[in-house]
Coordinates of C-alpha atoms and ligand atoms in Angstrom, one line a residue:
M6 CA 101.8 86.7 90.9
F7 CA 103.4 83.8 88.7
P8 CA 104.2 84.6 85.4
A9 CA 103.9 88.2 84.2
V10 CA 103.9 92.2 84.6
A11 CA 100.4 92.6 84.0
L12 CA 98.7 92.8 87.1
L13 CA 96.4 95.5 85.6
S14 CA 94.8 96.6 82.6
L15 CA 93.1 99.9 82.4
S16 CA 91.9 102.3 79.7
F17 CA 91.6 105.8 80.7
F18 CA 90.7 108.6 78.3
A19 CA 89.8 111.3 80.8
I20 CA 91.8 112.1 84.0
A21 CA 95.3 111.0 85.4
Y22 CA 97.7 112.5 88.1
G23 CA 101.6 112.2 87.9
Q24 CA 103.7 112.3 91.2
Q25 CA 102.1 115.8 92.3
V26 CA 98.7 115.9 93.4
G27 CA 95.7 116.9 91.3
T28 CA 92.7 118.4 93.0
L29 CA 90.2 118.1 90.3
T30 CA 88.1 115.1 92.3
A31 CA 88.5 114.9 96.0
E32 CA 90.4 111.9 97.2
S33 CA 88.4 110.2 99.9
H34 CA 89.2 106.7 100.9
P35 CA 86.8 104.1 101.4
K36 CA 86.4 103.1 104.8
L37 CA 86.8 99.4 105.5
S38 CA 87.0 97.9 109.1
V39 CA 89.7 95.0 110.2
Q40 CA 90.0 93.0 113.5
Q41 CA 92.9 92.6 115.4
C42 CA 92.8 89.3 117.8
T43 CA 94.7 89.0 120.9
S44 CA 93.0 85.3 121.7
K45 CA 90.2 83.2 120.3
N46 CA 87.0 85.3 120.2
N47 CA 88.7 88.1 121.4
C48 CA 89.1 90.6 118.5
Q49 CA 89.0 94.7 118.5
T50 CA 87.7 96.6 115.5
Q51 CA 89.8 99.0 113.8
Q52 CA 88.4 101.7 111.6
R53 CA 90.6 101.5 108.5
S54 CA 90.6 102.6 104.7
I55 CA 91.8 101.6 101.5
V56 CA 93.5 103.6 98.7
L57 CA 93.5 102.9 94.9
D58 CA 96.9 102.4 93.4
S59 CA 98.2 105.4 91.3
N60 CA 98.7 103.5 88.2
W61 CA 94.9 103.7 87.8
R62 CA 94.4 107.2 88.6
W63 CA 94.0 110.0 85.9
L64 CA 97.6 111.7 85.1
H65 CA 97.1 115.4 84.1
S66 CA 99.0 118.6 84.0
T67 CA 99.6 120.3 87.0
S68 CA 98.0 123.6 85.4
G69 CA 94.9 122.2 83.9
S70 CA 93.3 118.9 82.7
N71 CA 95.5 117.7 79.8
N72 CA 96.3 114.0 79.7
C73 CA 100.2 112.9 80.5
Y74 CA 99.4 109.4 79.8
T75 CA 96.6 108.1 77.4
G76 CA 96.1 104.3 76.6
N77 CA 99.6 103.2 77.0
T78 CA 101.5 106.4 75.7
W79 CA 102.8 109.5 77.4
D80 CA 102.4 113.0 75.9
T81 CA 105.9 113.8 74.9
S82 CA 105.3 117.7 75.8
L83 CA 104.1 117.3 79.4
C84 CA 107.1 114.4 79.5
P85 CA 110.1 115.1 77.4
D86 CA 112.0 113.2 80.2
P87 CA 111.2 111.3 83.4
T88 CA 112.0 114.1 85.9
T89 CA 110.1 117.0 84.0
C90 CA 107.1 114.6 83.7
A91 CA 107.1 114.1 87.6
K92 CA 106.8 117.7 88.0
N93 CA 104.6 118.3 85.2
C94 CA 102.0 115.7 86.2
A95 CA 99.6 115.3 88.8
L96 CA 97.8 112.0 90.2
D97 CA 93.8 112.9 90.9
G98 CA 91.4 111.8 93.2
A99 CA 89.5 108.8 92.4
D100 CA 85.4 108.2 92.2
Y101 CA 86.3 104.8 93.6
A102 CA 82.5 103.4 92.9
G103 CA 81.5 105.7 89.6
T104 CA 85.0 105.0 87.9
Y105 CA 86.7 102.0 89.1
G106 CA 84.0 99.6 90.3
I107 CA 85.3 99.8 93.9
T108 CA 83.1 99.5 97.1
T109 CA 83.0 98.9 100.9
S110 CA 80.4 98.3 103.5
G111 CA 81.6 97.7 107.0
N112 CA 84.1 95.1 106.6
A113 CA 83.5 94.1 103.3
L114 CA 85.7 95.2 99.9
S115 CA 83.9 94.5 96.6
L116 CA 86.3 94.8 93.3
K117 CA 84.2 94.7 90.2
F118 CA 86.1 93.9 87.1
V119 CA 85.0 96.3 84.1
T120 CA 83.3 99.6 85.0
H121 CA 82.1 101.9 82.2
G122 CA 82.3 105.2 83.7
Q123 CA 81.7 108.8 82.6
Y124 CA 85.0 109.0 80.7
S125 CA 86.4 105.7 80.8
T126 CA 86.1 102.3 80.7
N127 CA 88.2 100.5 83.5
I128 CA 89.3 97.3 83.9
G129 CA 90.6 95.6 87.1
S130 CA 92.0 97.3 90.2
R131 CA 94.4 97.3 92.9
V132 CA 93.9 98.6 96.3
Y133 CA 96.1 98.8 99.7
L134 CA 94.8 98.9 103.3
L135 CA 96.0 102.1 105.0
D136 CA 96.5 102.3 108.6
A137 CA 94.9 104.6 111.2
S138 CA 96.8 107.9 109.7
D139 CA 95.0 107.2 106.7
A140 CA 98.2 108.3 104.9
K141 CA 100.3 105.3 105.3
Y142 CA 100.1 101.7 104.2
Q143 CA 99.6 99.4 107.6
Q144 CA 102.6 97.7 108.0
F145 CA 101.9 93.9 108.9
N146 CA 104.9 91.4 110.3
L147 CA 102.7 87.9 110.3
K148 CA 105.7 85.8 111.6
N149 CA 104.2 83.6 114.7
Q150 CA 100.5 85.0 113.5
E151 CA 97.7 84.1 111.2
F152 CA 95.9 86.2 108.8
T153 CA 92.4 85.2 108.0
F154 CA 89.6 86.6 105.6
D155 CA 86.3 85.6 104.0
I156 CA 86.4 85.1 100.3
D157 CA 83.4 85.3 97.8
M158 CA 84.4 84.5 94.6
S159 CA 81.3 82.5 93.2
K160 CA 81.3 84.9 90.5
L161 CA 85.2 85.0 89.4
P162 CA 85.3 83.2 86.4
C163 CA 88.3 81.3 84.7
G164 CA 91.2 83.9 83.3
L165 CA 90.5 86.2 86.3
N166 CA 92.4 86.6 89.6
G167 CA 91.1 87.9 92.9
A168 CA 94.4 88.3 94.6
L169 CA 94.8 89.4 98.3
Y170 CA 98.6 89.5 99.1
F171 CA 101.6 91.3 101.0
V172 CA 104.2 93.3 99.1
E173 CA 107.3 95.3 100.9
M174 CA 106.3 98.4 99.7
D175 CA 107.4 101.5 101.7
A176 CA 105.0 102.3 104.3
D177 CA 104.6 106.1 102.7
G178 CA 104.7 104.8 99.0
G179 CA 108.7 106.0 99.0
S180 CA 107.7 109.6 99.2
S181 CA 110.2 110.1 102.1
R182 CA 113.3 108.2 99.9
F183 CA 112.2 109.9 96.5
T184 CA 111.1 113.4 97.5
A185 CA 109.9 114.2 94.0
N186 CA 107.1 111.8 94.9
K187 CA 104.8 114.1 96.8
A188 CA 101.8 112.0 96.4
G189 CA 103.0 109.3 98.9
A190 CA 100.8 106.4 100.1
K191 CA 97.5 108.6 100.4
Y192 CA 97.5 108.5 96.3
G193 CA 98.8 104.8 96.0
T194 CA 102.1 105.4 94.9
G195 CA 105.2 102.9 95.1
Y196 CA 103.9 99.5 94.2
C197 CA 106.5 96.8 93.4
D198 CA 106.1 93.0 93.4
T199 CA 108.4 89.9 92.5
Q200 CA 107.5 90.3 89.0
C201 CA 109.3 93.3 89.0
P202 CA 106.4 95.0 87.0
H203 CA 107.5 97.2 84.0
D204 CA 103.9 99.1 83.7
I205 CA 104.5 101.1 86.7
K206 CA 104.2 105.1 85.7
F207 CA 106.2 106.5 88.5
I208 CA 109.0 104.5 89.9
N209 CA 112.0 105.9 92.5
G210 CA 109.9 109.6 91.8
E211 CA 110.8 109.5 88.2
A212 CA 108.6 108.8 85.3
S213 CA 109.1 105.3 83.6
L214 CA 109.2 107.1 79.9
L215 CA 112.2 105.2 78.6
S216 CA 111.8 102.3 76.3
P217 CA 112.1 98.7 77.4
T218 CA 115.3 97.2 76.5
F219 CA 113.1 93.8 76.0
T220 CA 110.2 92.8 73.9
A221 CA 106.9 93.7 76.2
F222 CA 103.6 91.7 75.5
F223 CA 101.3 94.2 73.9
D224 CA 98.3 95.5 76.4
P225 CA 96.4 98.6 74.7
N226 CA 95.8 100.1 78.4
A227 CA 99.2 99.8 80.2
G228 CA 102.6 100.8 78.6
S229 CA 106.1 98.9 79.7
G230 CA 108.9 101.1 80.6
Q231 CA 112.9 100.5 80.7
Y232 CA 112.4 99.8 84.5
G233 CA 110.7 97.3 87.0
S234 CA 109.7 97.9 90.3
C235 CA 111.1 94.8 92.7
C236 CA 110.4 93.6 95.9
N237 CA 109.4 90.2 98.0
E238 CA 106.0 89.2 98.1
M239 CA 103.9 86.7 100.0
D240 CA 100.6 85.9 97.9
I241 CA 98.5 84.6 100.6
W242 CA 95.4 84.1 98.0
E243 CA 95.3 84.2 94.1
A244 CA 92.3 82.6 92.9
N245 CA 88.9 82.3 90.8
S246 CA 86.1 80.3 91.4
M247 CA 88.0 76.8 89.7
G248 CA 91.2 77.1 91.9
A249 CA 93.7 78.9 94.0
A250 CA 97.4 79.2 95.2
V251 CA 99.1 80.3 98.0
T252 CA 102.8 81.1 96.9
P253 CA 105.8 83.0 99.0
H254 CA 108.3 84.7 96.5
V255 CA 111.6 86.4 97.6
C256 CA 113.9 88.9 96.3
S257 CA 117.9 89.1 96.9
V258 CA 117.1 92.9 97.8
Q259 CA 114.9 94.2 100.7
S260 CA 112.2 97.1 100.1
Q261 CA 111.5 98.5 97.0
T262 CA 114.0 98.4 94.6
R263 CA 114.2 99.9 91.0
C264 CA 115.6 97.2 88.0
S265 CA 116.8 97.7 84.7
G266 CA 118.4 95.2 82.5
N267 CA 119.2 91.7 83.4
D268 CA 118.2 92.5 86.9
C269 CA 114.7 92.5 86.1
G270 CA 114.5 88.8 84.8
D271 CA 112.5 89.6 82.0
G272 CA 111.8 87.4 79.0
D273 CA 114.3 84.4 78.8
N274 CA 116.3 85.7 81.5
R275 CA 113.2 85.0 84.1
Y276 CA 115.7 83.1 86.5
G277 CA 118.6 85.6 86.2
G278 CA 116.9 88.6 87.9
I279 CA 117.0 89.6 91.6
C280 CA 113.3 87.8 92.4
D281 CA 112.0 84.9 92.4
K282 CA 108.9 85.0 90.1
D283 CA 107.9 81.4 90.0
G284 CA 107.5 81.3 93.8
C285 CA 106.8 78.1 95.9
D286 CA 103.4 78.0 95.3
F287 CA 100.7 75.4 97.0
N288 CA 98.0 74.8 94.6
S289 CA 95.6 72.2 95.9
W290 CA 94.7 70.9 91.9
R291 CA 98.3 71.2 90.9
M292 CA 99.6 69.2 94.1
G293 CA 97.4 66.3 93.1
D294 CA 93.9 66.9 94.5
Q295 CA 91.7 67.7 92.0
T296 CA 88.3 67.4 94.2
F297 CA 89.6 69.5 96.9
L298 CA 88.5 73.4 95.9
G299 CA 86.0 74.6 93.1
P300 CA 82.3 74.6 92.5
G301 CA 80.6 71.9 94.6
K302 CA 84.0 70.7 95.9
T303 CA 85.3 70.0 99.7
V304 CA 86.1 73.9 99.5
N305 CA 82.9 75.0 97.9
T306 CA 83.7 77.9 95.8
N307 CA 79.8 78.6 95.0
T308 CA 79.5 80.0 98.4
K309 CA 81.4 82.2 100.8
F310 CA 84.2 80.7 102.9
T311 CA 87.0 81.5 105.5
V312 CA 90.6 81.4 104.6
V313 CA 93.0 80.9 107.5
T314 CA 96.8 81.2 106.9
Q315 CA 99.3 80.6 109.6
F316 CA 103.0 81.6 109.6
L317 CA 104.8 79.4 112.1
T318 CA 108.4 80.1 113.2
S319 CA 111.3 78.2 114.2
N320 CA 110.9 79.1 117.8
N321 CA 106.8 79.8 118.1
Q322 CA 107.9 83.7 118.5
T323 CA 108.2 86.4 116.1
S324 CA 112.3 86.5 116.8
G325 CA 112.2 83.0 115.3
T326 CA 112.7 82.4 111.6
L327 CA 109.6 81.5 109.4
S328 CA 109.5 78.0 108.7
E329 CA 106.2 77.0 107.7
I330 CA 102.7 78.2 105.8
R331 CA 99.9 76.5 107.1
R332 CA 96.5 76.9 105.3
L333 CA 92.8 75.9 106.6
Y334 CA 89.6 76.6 105.6
V335 CA 86.3 77.1 107.4
Q336 CA 82.7 76.9 105.6
N337 CA 79.4 76.4 107.2
G338 CA 81.0 76.2 110.5
K339 CA 83.3 73.7 109.7
V340 CA 87.1 73.7 109.7
I341 CA 88.6 71.9 106.6
A342 CA 92.1 70.7 106.7
N343 CA 94.5 71.8 103.8
S344 CA 94.7 69.0 100.9
K345 CA 97.5 66.8 100.9
T346 CA 100.1 66.5 98.4
A347 CA 99.7 63.1 96.0
V348 CA 102.6 63.8 93.3
A349 CA 105.0 61.1 92.3
G350 CA 108.2 61.3 94.5
M351 CA 106.9 63.5 97.1
S352 CA 105.6 63.2 100.8
A353 CA 102.3 63.9 101.8
Y354 CA 102.9 67.9 102.7
D355 CA 99.7 70.1 103.8
S356 CA 101.7 73.1 104.1
I357 CA 104.5 75.1 102.7
T358 CA 108.3 74.4 104.0
D359 CA 111.4 74.7 102.4
A360 CA 111.4 70.9 102.2
F361 CA 108.2 70.9 100.3
C362 CA 109.5 73.8 98.2
N363 CA 112.4 71.8 97.1
A364 CA 110.6 68.2 96.7
Q365 CA 108.0 70.0 94.5
K366 CA 111.0 71.8 92.1
T367 CA 112.5 68.4 91.8
A368 CA 109.3 66.6 91.2
F369 CA 108.1 69.0 88.6
G370 CA 111.6 69.5 87.2
D371 CA 111.2 73.3 87.9
T372 CA 114.1 75.8 88.5
N373 CA 114.3 76.3 92.4
S374 CA 114.7 80.1 92.3
F375 CA 113.0 80.2 95.6
E376 CA 115.7 78.3 97.4
K377 CA 118.4 80.3 95.6
L378 CA 117.1 83.5 96.4
G379 CA 116.7 82.3 100.4
G380 CA 113.5 80.6 100.5
L381 CA 111.1 80.9 103.6
Q382 CA 113.6 82.5 106.0
A383 CA 114.2 85.6 103.4
M384 CA 110.1 85.6 103.2
G385 CA 110.1 86.1 107.2
A386 CA 112.9 88.9 106.9
S387 CA 110.4 90.8 104.5
F388 CA 107.8 90.5 107.2
D389 CA 110.4 91.9 109.8
K390 CA 110.8 94.7 107.8
G391 CA 106.8 95.0 107.4
M392 CA 104.7 94.4 104.4
T393 CA 101.7 96.1 102.8
L394 CA 98.4 94.3 102.3
V395 CA 97.3 94.5 98.7
M396 CA 93.7 93.3 97.3
S397 CA 93.5 93.0 93.4
I398 CA 91.1 92.0 90.3
W399 CA 93.1 91.5 87.3
D400 CA 93.1 89.7 84.1
D401 CA 96.3 88.4 82.4
H402 CA 97.6 89.9 79.1
D403 CA 101.1 87.8 79.2
A404 CA 99.9 84.4 80.3
K405 CA 96.1 84.0 80.2
M406 CA 95.9 82.9 83.7
L407 CA 96.9 79.6 82.6
W408 CA 99.5 79.2 85.4
L409 CA 96.8 79.1 87.9
D410 CA 93.4 77.5 86.5
S411 CA 94.6 75.6 83.3
D412 CA 97.5 73.7 81.9
Y413 CA 100.8 75.6 82.0
P414 CA 103.2 75.9 79.9
L415 CA 101.4 75.0 76.9
D416 CA 104.5 73.4 75.1
K417 CA 104.8 70.7 77.7
D418 CA 102.2 67.7 77.8
A419 CA 99.8 68.3 80.2
S420 CA 100.1 64.9 81.6
Q421 CA 103.8 65.8 82.6
P422 CA 103.7 66.2 86.4
G423 CA 102.9 70.2 87.5
V424 CA 101.8 71.2 84.2
S425 CA 98.0 70.8 85.0
R426 CA 97.1 73.3 87.3
G427 CA 93.3 73.8 87.1
P428 CA 90.3 72.8 84.9
C429 CA 89.8 75.6 82.7
A430 CA 90.1 75.1 79.0
Q431 CA 93.8 76.1 77.3
S432 CA 91.9 78.6 75.0
S433 CA 90.5 80.5 78.2
G434 CA 91.5 83.7 80.0
E435 CA 92.2 85.7 76.6
P436 CA 91.8 89.0 78.3
T437 CA 89.3 90.7 75.4
D438 CA 87.1 87.1 75.8
V439 CA 86.8 87.5 79.6
E440 CA 86.8 91.5 79.6
S441 CA 83.5 91.0 77.1
Q442 CA 82.1 87.9 78.2
S443 CA 82.4 88.6 82.4
P444 CA 82.4 92.5 82.6
D445 CA 80.3 91.8 86.1
A446 CA 82.7 89.4 87.4
T447 CA 83.3 90.6 91.0
V448 CA 85.3 89.3 94.2
V449 CA 84.4 90.3 97.6
F450 CA 87.0 89.9 100.3
S451 CA 85.6 90.7 104.2
N452 CA 86.1 89.9 107.6
I453 CA 89.9 90.7 107.8
K454 CA 91.5 89.1 110.9
Y455 CA 94.9 88.9 112.2
G456 CA 96.5 87.9 115.2
P457 CA 98.5 85.0 117.4
I458 CA 98.1 81.5 116.0
G459 CA 94.3 80.2 116.9
S460 CA 93.1 83.4 117.6
T461 CA 91.1 84.4 114.3
Y462 CA 88.8 81.6 113.7
Ligands
NAG261 C1 106.1 75.0 118.7 O1 104.8 74.6 118.7 C2 104.8 73.4 118.3 C3 103.1 73.0 118.3 O2 102.6 73.8 119.5 C4 105.3 72.5 119.1 O3 105.2 71.3 118.6 C5 106.8 72.6 118.7 O4 107.4 71.9 119.6 C6 107.4 74.1 119.3 N1 108.5 74.4 118.9 C7 109.4 75.0 120.0 C8 110.6 75.9 119.2 O5 109.2 75.5 121.2

């Protein structure tokens, strides 16, 4: 996630649950199979499931069906203060397909952008992979491993983001550290990322009711609270049909951490918080190859392809420090090497190393908060703790996704190094436009595999 806290936007007029568990709709996690490989062509299928993030769920009174939260506002009688609110409000089960446009089939997960349900219009979604228990997030350590999936984003236009990434959420959603959280991972609680999002309704077992101390951007479907929820984040894939980025981001803290004030790094204090909001991104277009990935290009986004990401360590073992993140693609049976950087002042890098990150920040004149907060070694330390797999589809109320697919920031000349990131128009990505013009936009993630380097493709 590059700039914003708005990972989600949704409008809800009917149902919602707090940190208690509601029972008006049974929670039944859609099944998704993944594969763990031990060597090439030697993979075992694992039956797993996914869970919808709690923020999207109907939050209502434990005693009935009164909304605790509507649009972007809390009900002041059910929620007079953060702890009472957590006691009074329950998160309910989800109708994944009918309300949220989330469906699975075998090893494929499909996320549809806008869904008109019986009571509500839902915008975007975010889901997590659960482990065999169906009640905890599966934990990944990808050091000296590779992670592979197929992507179909042919129906994902400018302004949208079909994202697959890892964050250092608690495996139980935080329910053992914060006992007021009764819902746990089974209801998708405990989200965090390096943007330290302020739109999370419950953080550390309390409702995030208090007003922010900074000026939040307006989203009719998501409010902002005083606190943010921060943690390390490894963005394997942030993309639409016009471009893609792979981006490690790190924080000075381990585990999900609630921030307030300066620690959140809001507004003008972007580089003063505990997390590296920019990260160290490899976006082929931004790194100088505008012919590499897109409709009809070398990696052709008009059809499905395979994305392989390798996490190499200093000693080629899990015990080593993370030293390099490599990317390759497979399409129509052909392995496609990553593009090479073609930027004045930089060597021809085709992977993410600390040397690449430092050279890129210098060439683009960007602040190097990635290095300051620990660089790849810190990203690897987060994998050692265990990271949770996230898949989402979202639009961007803060920065219109221009940081991914257009020119960004707009107050710089687009011919300056690093400003042009993709071919989309500077006027694209306005949420009201994409929501009205592309409601059927869909991303399909499938065929997830993980295992030792070279085992998954
Ligand atoms: C790790 O593996 C690579 C590729 O096989 C090799 O070039 C490198 O020397 C190895 N490093 C160590 C420390 O064994």
